[in-house]
Short mmCIF file of C-alpha atoms in Angstrom, two decimals:
data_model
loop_
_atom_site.label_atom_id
_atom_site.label_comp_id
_atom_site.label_asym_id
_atom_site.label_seq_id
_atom_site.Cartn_x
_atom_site.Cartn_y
_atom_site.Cartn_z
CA UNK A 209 61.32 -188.07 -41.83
CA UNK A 210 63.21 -186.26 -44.48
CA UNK A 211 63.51 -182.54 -44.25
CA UNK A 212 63.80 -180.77 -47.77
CA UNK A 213 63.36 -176.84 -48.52
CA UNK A 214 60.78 -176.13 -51.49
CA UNK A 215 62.81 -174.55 -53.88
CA UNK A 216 59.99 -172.91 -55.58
CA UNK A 217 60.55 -170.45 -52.99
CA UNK A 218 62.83 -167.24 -53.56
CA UNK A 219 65.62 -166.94 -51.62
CA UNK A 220 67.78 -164.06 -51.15
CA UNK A 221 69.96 -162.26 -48.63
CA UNK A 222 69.34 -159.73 -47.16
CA UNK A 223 72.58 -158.96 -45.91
CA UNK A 224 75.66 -160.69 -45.78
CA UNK A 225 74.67 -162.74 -42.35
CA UNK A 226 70.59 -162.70 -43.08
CA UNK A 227 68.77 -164.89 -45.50
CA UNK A 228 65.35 -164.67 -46.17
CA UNK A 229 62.80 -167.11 -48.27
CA UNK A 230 59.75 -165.45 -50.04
CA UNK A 231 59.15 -161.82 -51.66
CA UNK A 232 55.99 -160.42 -51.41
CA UNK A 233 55.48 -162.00 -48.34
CA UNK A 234 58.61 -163.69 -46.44
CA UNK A 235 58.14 -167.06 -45.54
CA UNK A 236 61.24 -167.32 -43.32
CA UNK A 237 64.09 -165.14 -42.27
CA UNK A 238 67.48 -166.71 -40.82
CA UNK A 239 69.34 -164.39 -38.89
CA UNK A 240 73.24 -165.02 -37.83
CA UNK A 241 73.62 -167.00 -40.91
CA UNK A 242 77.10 -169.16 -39.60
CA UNK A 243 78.95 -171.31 -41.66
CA UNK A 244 77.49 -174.16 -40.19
CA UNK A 245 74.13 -173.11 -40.75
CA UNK A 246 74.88 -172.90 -44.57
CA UNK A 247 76.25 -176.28 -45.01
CA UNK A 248 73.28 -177.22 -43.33
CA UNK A 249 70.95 -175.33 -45.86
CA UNK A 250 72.77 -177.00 -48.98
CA UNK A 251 71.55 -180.49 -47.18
CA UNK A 252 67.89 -179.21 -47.53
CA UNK A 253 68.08 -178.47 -50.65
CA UNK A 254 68.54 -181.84 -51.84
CA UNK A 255 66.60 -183.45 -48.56
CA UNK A 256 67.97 -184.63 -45.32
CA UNK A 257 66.44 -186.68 -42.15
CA UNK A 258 66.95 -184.93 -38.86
CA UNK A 259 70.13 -186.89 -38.06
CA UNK A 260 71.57 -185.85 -40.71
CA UNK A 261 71.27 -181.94 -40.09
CA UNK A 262 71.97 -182.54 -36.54
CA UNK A 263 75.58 -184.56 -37.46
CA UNK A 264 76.40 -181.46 -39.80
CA UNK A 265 75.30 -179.09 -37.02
CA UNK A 266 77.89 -180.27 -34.08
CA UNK A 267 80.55 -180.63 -36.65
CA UNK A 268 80.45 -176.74 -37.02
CA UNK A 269 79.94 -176.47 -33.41
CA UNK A 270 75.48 -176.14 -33.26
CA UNK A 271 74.01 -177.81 -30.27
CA UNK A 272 71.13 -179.81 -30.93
CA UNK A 273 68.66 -176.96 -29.62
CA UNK A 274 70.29 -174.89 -32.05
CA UNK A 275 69.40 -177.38 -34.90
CA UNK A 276 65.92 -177.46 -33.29
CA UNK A 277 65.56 -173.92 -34.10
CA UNK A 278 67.10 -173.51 -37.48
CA UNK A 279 64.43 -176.07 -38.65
CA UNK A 280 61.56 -174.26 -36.87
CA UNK A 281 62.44 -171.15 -38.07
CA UNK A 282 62.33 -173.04 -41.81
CA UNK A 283 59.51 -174.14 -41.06
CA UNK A 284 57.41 -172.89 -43.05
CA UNK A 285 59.72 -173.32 -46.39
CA UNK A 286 60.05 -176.66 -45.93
CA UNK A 287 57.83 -179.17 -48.55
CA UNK A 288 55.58 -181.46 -47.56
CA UNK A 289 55.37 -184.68 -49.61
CA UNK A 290 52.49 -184.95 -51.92
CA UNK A 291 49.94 -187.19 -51.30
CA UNK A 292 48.92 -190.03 -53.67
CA UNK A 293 46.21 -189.19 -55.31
CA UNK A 294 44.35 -189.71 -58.57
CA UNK A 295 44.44 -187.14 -61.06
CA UNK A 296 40.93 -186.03 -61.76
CA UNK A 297 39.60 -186.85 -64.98
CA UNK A 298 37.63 -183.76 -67.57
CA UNK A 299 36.03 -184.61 -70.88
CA UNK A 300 36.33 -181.72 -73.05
CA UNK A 301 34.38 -181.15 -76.09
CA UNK A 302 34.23 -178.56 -78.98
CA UNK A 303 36.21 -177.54 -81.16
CA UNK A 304 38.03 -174.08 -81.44
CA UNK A 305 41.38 -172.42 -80.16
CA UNK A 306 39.34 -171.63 -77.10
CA UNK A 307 38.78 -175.49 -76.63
CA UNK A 308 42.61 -175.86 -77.20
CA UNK A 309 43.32 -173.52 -74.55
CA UNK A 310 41.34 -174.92 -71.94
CA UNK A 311 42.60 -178.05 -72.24
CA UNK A 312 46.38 -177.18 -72.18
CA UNK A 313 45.27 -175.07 -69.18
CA UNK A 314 43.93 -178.01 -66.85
CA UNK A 315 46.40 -180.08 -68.55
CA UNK A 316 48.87 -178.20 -66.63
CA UNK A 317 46.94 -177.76 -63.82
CA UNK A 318 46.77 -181.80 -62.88
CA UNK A 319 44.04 -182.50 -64.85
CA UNK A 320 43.85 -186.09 -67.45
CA UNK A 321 42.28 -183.85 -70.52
CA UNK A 322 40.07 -186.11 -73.08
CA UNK A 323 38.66 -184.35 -76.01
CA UNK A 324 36.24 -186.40 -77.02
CA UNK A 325 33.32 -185.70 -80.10
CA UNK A 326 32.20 -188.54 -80.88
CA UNK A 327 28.02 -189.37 -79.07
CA UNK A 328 29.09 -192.52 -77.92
CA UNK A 329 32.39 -191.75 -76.96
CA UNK A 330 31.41 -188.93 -75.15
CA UNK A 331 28.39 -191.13 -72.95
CA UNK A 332 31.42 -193.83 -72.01
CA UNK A 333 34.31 -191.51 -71.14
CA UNK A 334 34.93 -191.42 -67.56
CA UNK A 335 34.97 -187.89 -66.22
CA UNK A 336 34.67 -186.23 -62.59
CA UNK A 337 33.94 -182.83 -65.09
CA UNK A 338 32.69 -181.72 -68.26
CA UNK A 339 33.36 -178.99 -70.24
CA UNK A 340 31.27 -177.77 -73.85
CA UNK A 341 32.81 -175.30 -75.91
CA UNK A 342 30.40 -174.26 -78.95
CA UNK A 343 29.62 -171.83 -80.68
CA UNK A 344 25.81 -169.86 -80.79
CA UNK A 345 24.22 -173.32 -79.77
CA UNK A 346 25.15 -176.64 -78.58
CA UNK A 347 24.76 -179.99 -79.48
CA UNK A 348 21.50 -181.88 -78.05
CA UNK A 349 23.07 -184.74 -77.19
CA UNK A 350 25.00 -182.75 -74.36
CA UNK A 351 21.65 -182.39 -72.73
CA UNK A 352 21.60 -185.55 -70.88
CA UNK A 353 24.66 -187.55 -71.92
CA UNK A 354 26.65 -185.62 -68.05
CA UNK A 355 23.30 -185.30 -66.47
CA UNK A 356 22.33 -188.81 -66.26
CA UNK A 357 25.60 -189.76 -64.85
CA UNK A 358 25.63 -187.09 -62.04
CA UNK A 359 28.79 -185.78 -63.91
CA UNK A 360 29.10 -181.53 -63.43
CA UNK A 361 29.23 -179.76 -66.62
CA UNK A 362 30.37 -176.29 -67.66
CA UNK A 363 29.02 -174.95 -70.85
CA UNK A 364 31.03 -171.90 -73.00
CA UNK A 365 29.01 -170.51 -75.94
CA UNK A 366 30.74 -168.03 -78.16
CA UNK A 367 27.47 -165.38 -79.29
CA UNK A 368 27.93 -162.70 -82.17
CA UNK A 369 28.12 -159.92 -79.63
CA UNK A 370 29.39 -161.24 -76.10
CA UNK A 371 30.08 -165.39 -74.42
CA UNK A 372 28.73 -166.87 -71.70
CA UNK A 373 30.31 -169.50 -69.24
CA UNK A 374 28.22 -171.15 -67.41
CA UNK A 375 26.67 -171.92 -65.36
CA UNK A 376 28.45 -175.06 -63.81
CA UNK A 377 26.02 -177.34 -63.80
CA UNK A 378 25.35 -179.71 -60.72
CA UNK A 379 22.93 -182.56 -61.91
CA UNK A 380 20.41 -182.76 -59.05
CA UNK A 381 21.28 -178.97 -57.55
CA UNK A 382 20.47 -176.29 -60.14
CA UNK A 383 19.26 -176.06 -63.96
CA UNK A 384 20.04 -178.11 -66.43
CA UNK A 385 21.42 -177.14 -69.96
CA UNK A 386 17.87 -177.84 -71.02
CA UNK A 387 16.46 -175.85 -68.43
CA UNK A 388 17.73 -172.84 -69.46
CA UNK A 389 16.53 -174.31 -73.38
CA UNK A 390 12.88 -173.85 -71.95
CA UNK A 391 13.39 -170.68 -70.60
CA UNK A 392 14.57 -169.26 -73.70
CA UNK A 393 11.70 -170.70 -75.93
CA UNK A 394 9.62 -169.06 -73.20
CA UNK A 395 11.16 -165.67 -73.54
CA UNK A 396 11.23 -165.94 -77.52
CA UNK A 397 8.89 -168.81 -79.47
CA UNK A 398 10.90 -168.05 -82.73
CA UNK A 399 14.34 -169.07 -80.94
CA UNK A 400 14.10 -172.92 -82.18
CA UNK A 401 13.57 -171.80 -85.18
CA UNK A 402 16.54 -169.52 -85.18
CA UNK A 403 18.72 -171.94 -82.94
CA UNK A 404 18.23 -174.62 -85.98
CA UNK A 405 19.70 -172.24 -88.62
CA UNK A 406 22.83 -171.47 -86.36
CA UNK A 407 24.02 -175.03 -86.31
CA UNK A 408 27.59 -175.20 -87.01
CA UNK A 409 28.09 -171.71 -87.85
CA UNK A 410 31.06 -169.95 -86.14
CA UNK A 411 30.91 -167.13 -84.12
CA UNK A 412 32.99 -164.07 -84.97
CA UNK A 413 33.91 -163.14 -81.51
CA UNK A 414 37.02 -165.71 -81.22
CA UNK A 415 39.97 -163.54 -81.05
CA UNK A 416 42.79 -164.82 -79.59
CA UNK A 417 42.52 -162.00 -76.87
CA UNK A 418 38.82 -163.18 -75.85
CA UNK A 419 40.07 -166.99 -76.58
CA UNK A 420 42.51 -166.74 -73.71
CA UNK A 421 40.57 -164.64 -71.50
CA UNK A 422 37.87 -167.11 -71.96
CA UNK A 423 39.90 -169.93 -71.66
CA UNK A 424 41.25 -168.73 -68.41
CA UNK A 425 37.76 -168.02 -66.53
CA UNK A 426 36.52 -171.97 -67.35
CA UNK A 427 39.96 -173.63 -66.54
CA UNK A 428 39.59 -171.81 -63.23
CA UNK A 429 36.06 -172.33 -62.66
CA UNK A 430 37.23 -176.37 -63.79
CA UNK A 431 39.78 -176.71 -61.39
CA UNK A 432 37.91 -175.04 -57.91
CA UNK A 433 35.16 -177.19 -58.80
CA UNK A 434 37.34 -180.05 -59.00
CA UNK A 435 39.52 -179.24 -56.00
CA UNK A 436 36.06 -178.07 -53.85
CA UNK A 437 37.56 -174.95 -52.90
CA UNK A 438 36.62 -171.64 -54.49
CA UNK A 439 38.94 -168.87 -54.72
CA UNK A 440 36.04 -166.65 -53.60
CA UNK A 441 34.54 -167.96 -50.31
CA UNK A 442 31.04 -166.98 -51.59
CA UNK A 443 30.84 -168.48 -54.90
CA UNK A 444 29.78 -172.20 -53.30
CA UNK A 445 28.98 -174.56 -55.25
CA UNK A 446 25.20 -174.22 -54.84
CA UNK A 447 26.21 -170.91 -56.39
CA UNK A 448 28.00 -171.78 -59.52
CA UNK A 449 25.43 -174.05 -60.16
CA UNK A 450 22.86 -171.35 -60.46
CA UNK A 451 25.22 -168.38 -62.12
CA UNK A 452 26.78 -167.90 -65.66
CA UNK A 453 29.29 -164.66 -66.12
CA UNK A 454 28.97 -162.87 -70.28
CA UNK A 455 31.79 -161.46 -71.50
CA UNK A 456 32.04 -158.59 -74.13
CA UNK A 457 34.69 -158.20 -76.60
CA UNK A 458 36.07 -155.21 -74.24
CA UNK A 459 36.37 -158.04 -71.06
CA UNK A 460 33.50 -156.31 -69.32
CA UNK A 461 31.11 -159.21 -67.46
CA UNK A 462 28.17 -159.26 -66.23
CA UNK A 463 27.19 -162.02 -63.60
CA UNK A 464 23.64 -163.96 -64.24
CA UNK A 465 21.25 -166.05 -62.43
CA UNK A 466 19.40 -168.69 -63.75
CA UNK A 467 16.60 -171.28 -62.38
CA UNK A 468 15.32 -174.61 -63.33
CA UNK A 469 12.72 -174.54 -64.98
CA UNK A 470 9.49 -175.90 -63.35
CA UNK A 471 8.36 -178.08 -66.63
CA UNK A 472 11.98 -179.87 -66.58
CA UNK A 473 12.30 -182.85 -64.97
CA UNK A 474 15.85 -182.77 -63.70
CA UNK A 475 15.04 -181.57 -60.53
CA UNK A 476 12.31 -184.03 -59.76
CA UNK A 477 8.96 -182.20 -59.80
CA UNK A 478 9.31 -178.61 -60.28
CA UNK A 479 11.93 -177.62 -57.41
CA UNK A 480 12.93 -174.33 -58.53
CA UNK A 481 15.97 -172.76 -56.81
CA UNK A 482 15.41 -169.45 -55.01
CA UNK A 483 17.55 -166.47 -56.55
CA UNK A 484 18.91 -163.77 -54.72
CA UNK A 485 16.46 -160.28 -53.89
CA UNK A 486 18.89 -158.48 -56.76
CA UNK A 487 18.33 -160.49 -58.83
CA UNK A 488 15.58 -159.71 -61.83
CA UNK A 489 14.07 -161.35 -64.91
CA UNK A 490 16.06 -160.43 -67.81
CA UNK A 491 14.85 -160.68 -71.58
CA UNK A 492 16.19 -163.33 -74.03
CA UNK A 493 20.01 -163.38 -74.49
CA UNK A 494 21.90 -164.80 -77.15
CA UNK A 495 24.87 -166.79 -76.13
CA UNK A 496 23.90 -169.71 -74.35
CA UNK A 497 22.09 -172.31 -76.19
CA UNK A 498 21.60 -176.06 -77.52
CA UNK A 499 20.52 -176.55 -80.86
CA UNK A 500 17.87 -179.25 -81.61
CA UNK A 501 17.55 -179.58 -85.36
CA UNK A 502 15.35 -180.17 -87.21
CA UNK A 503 12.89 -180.00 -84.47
CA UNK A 504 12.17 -177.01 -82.42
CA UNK A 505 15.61 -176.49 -80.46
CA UNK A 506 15.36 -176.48 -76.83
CA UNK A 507 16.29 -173.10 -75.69
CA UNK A 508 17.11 -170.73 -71.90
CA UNK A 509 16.41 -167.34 -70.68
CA UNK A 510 17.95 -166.28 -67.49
CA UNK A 511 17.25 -164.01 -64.39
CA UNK A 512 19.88 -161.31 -64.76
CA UNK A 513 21.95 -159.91 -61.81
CA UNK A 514 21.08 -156.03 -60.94
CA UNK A 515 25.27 -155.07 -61.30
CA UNK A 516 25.59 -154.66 -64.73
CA UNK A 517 29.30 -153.09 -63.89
CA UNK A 518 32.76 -154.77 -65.32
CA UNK A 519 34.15 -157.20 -62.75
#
């Protein structure tokens, strides 16, 4: 086994005999820092086997249960070597700066990024995620071409007065982007009218400010989903795939619930997910939408979480 320190990890001293890895919270601290013990660290930096620390060791005079120590005490500095695995794939589409961002974002977090915007293209990428950026209302064809390939989604829609992300949606688990189309035409018969007029218009909202900000909130919702480990223990993904967070120009949110819809079939026949006791119906939003022109567009409401305070 070969023993290397991660040298992503600060190191400084903290006197002239005590060395200690990490800031904010220190990894490791060596105290007695001999000669020997230094020779032994410049090894680790470029990776060693344990023979090799334990030669250096008794040629400045370090027993082997001294060695033993020195590398417990590193223990948790040392790096671990990376497992083979498969980068996971996400399908981006829209396009915009905030588009842009997001990609360069999961880009660098690990992720294979393909933009695609082409239909067909889009239905024969292979993806593990997808991700819509639009703007006011989204393409139709987005309404089945993840869902009937058990592919998670995560729709961004750019409004005139705040955007929505979300919510992450788990084909089979919650509502579907069509879902929350039905629930809007409920809430407001004139909306496919109005969604079919706001096909390809751009939103005004895109600053760069609200871009990155934006940008930022889906890379991170991307990559937990992806990785199956939320920052916050409570946001499961049962929960995601029920919740969308608005943004304002001023970076206030507000966090929504949604619910299929019991005329949608994506759920199989009518299972509609329960929503939490705080959670109340909430007139017709603008933000979060698919346009179906010329037909009437297909169009979501949502149940809208009591705390209307910025996160």
């Amino acid at each position: 086994m070969t023993f290397r320190i991660d040298t992503g990890i600060p190191r400084v001293w903290r006197t002239p005999h005590s060395l200690q890895y990490g800031i904010d919270e220190p990894l490791a601290v060596l105290e007695r820092v001999s000669v020997g013990h230094e020779r032994m660290l410049e090894l680790l930096t470029v990776g060693t086997p344990r023979t090799g620390l334990e030669a250096m060791g008794s040629q400045h005079g370090l027993t082997t249960r001294e060695v033993d120590e020195f590398i417990a005490t590193l223990g948790p500095v040392l790096a671990t070597p990376a497992p083979s695995i498969t980068r996971p794939r996400v399908v981006l589409t829209g396009n915009s700066p905030t588009a842009g961002q997001i990609a360069r974002l999961l880009a660098s977090g690990g992720c294979r990024v393909a933009r695609v915007g082409d239909t067909n293209e889009l239905r024969s990428t292979p993806a593990d995620l997808g991700i819509a950026v639009g703007h006011f209302v989204l393409s139709p064809e987005l309404h089945g071409a993840w869902l009937r390939r058990d592919i998670p989604h995560l729709p961004v829609v750019f409004g005139d007065r705040t955007v929505r992300v979300g919510p992450l949606v788990e084909p089979g688990l919650g509502p579907c982007l069509y879902c929350l189309e039905r629930f809007r035409t409920d809430a407001d018969p004139a909306w496919p009218a109005i969604a079919s007029q706001l096909w390809g218009r751009r939103s005004p909202l895109e600053s760069a400010l609200l871009a990155a900000e934006v940008a930022v909130l889906a890379a991170r919702l991307a990559l937990e989903r992806l990785a199956g480990a939320p920052s916050d223990p409570a946001a499961s993904i049962a929960a995601r795939a029920t919740e969308s967070i608005t943004i304002d120009t001023r970076g206030r949110r507000v966090d929504e619930r949604h619910e299929v819809h019991p005329e949608c079939g994506c759920n199989g026949w009518g299972e509609v997910i329960a929503l939490p006791r705080k959670a109340r119906p909430a007139r017709a939003r603008r933000g979060t939408a698919t346009a179906r022109a010329p037909r009437a567009a297909r169009n979501a409401t949502t149940s809208r979480a009591a705390a209307d305070a910025p996160a």
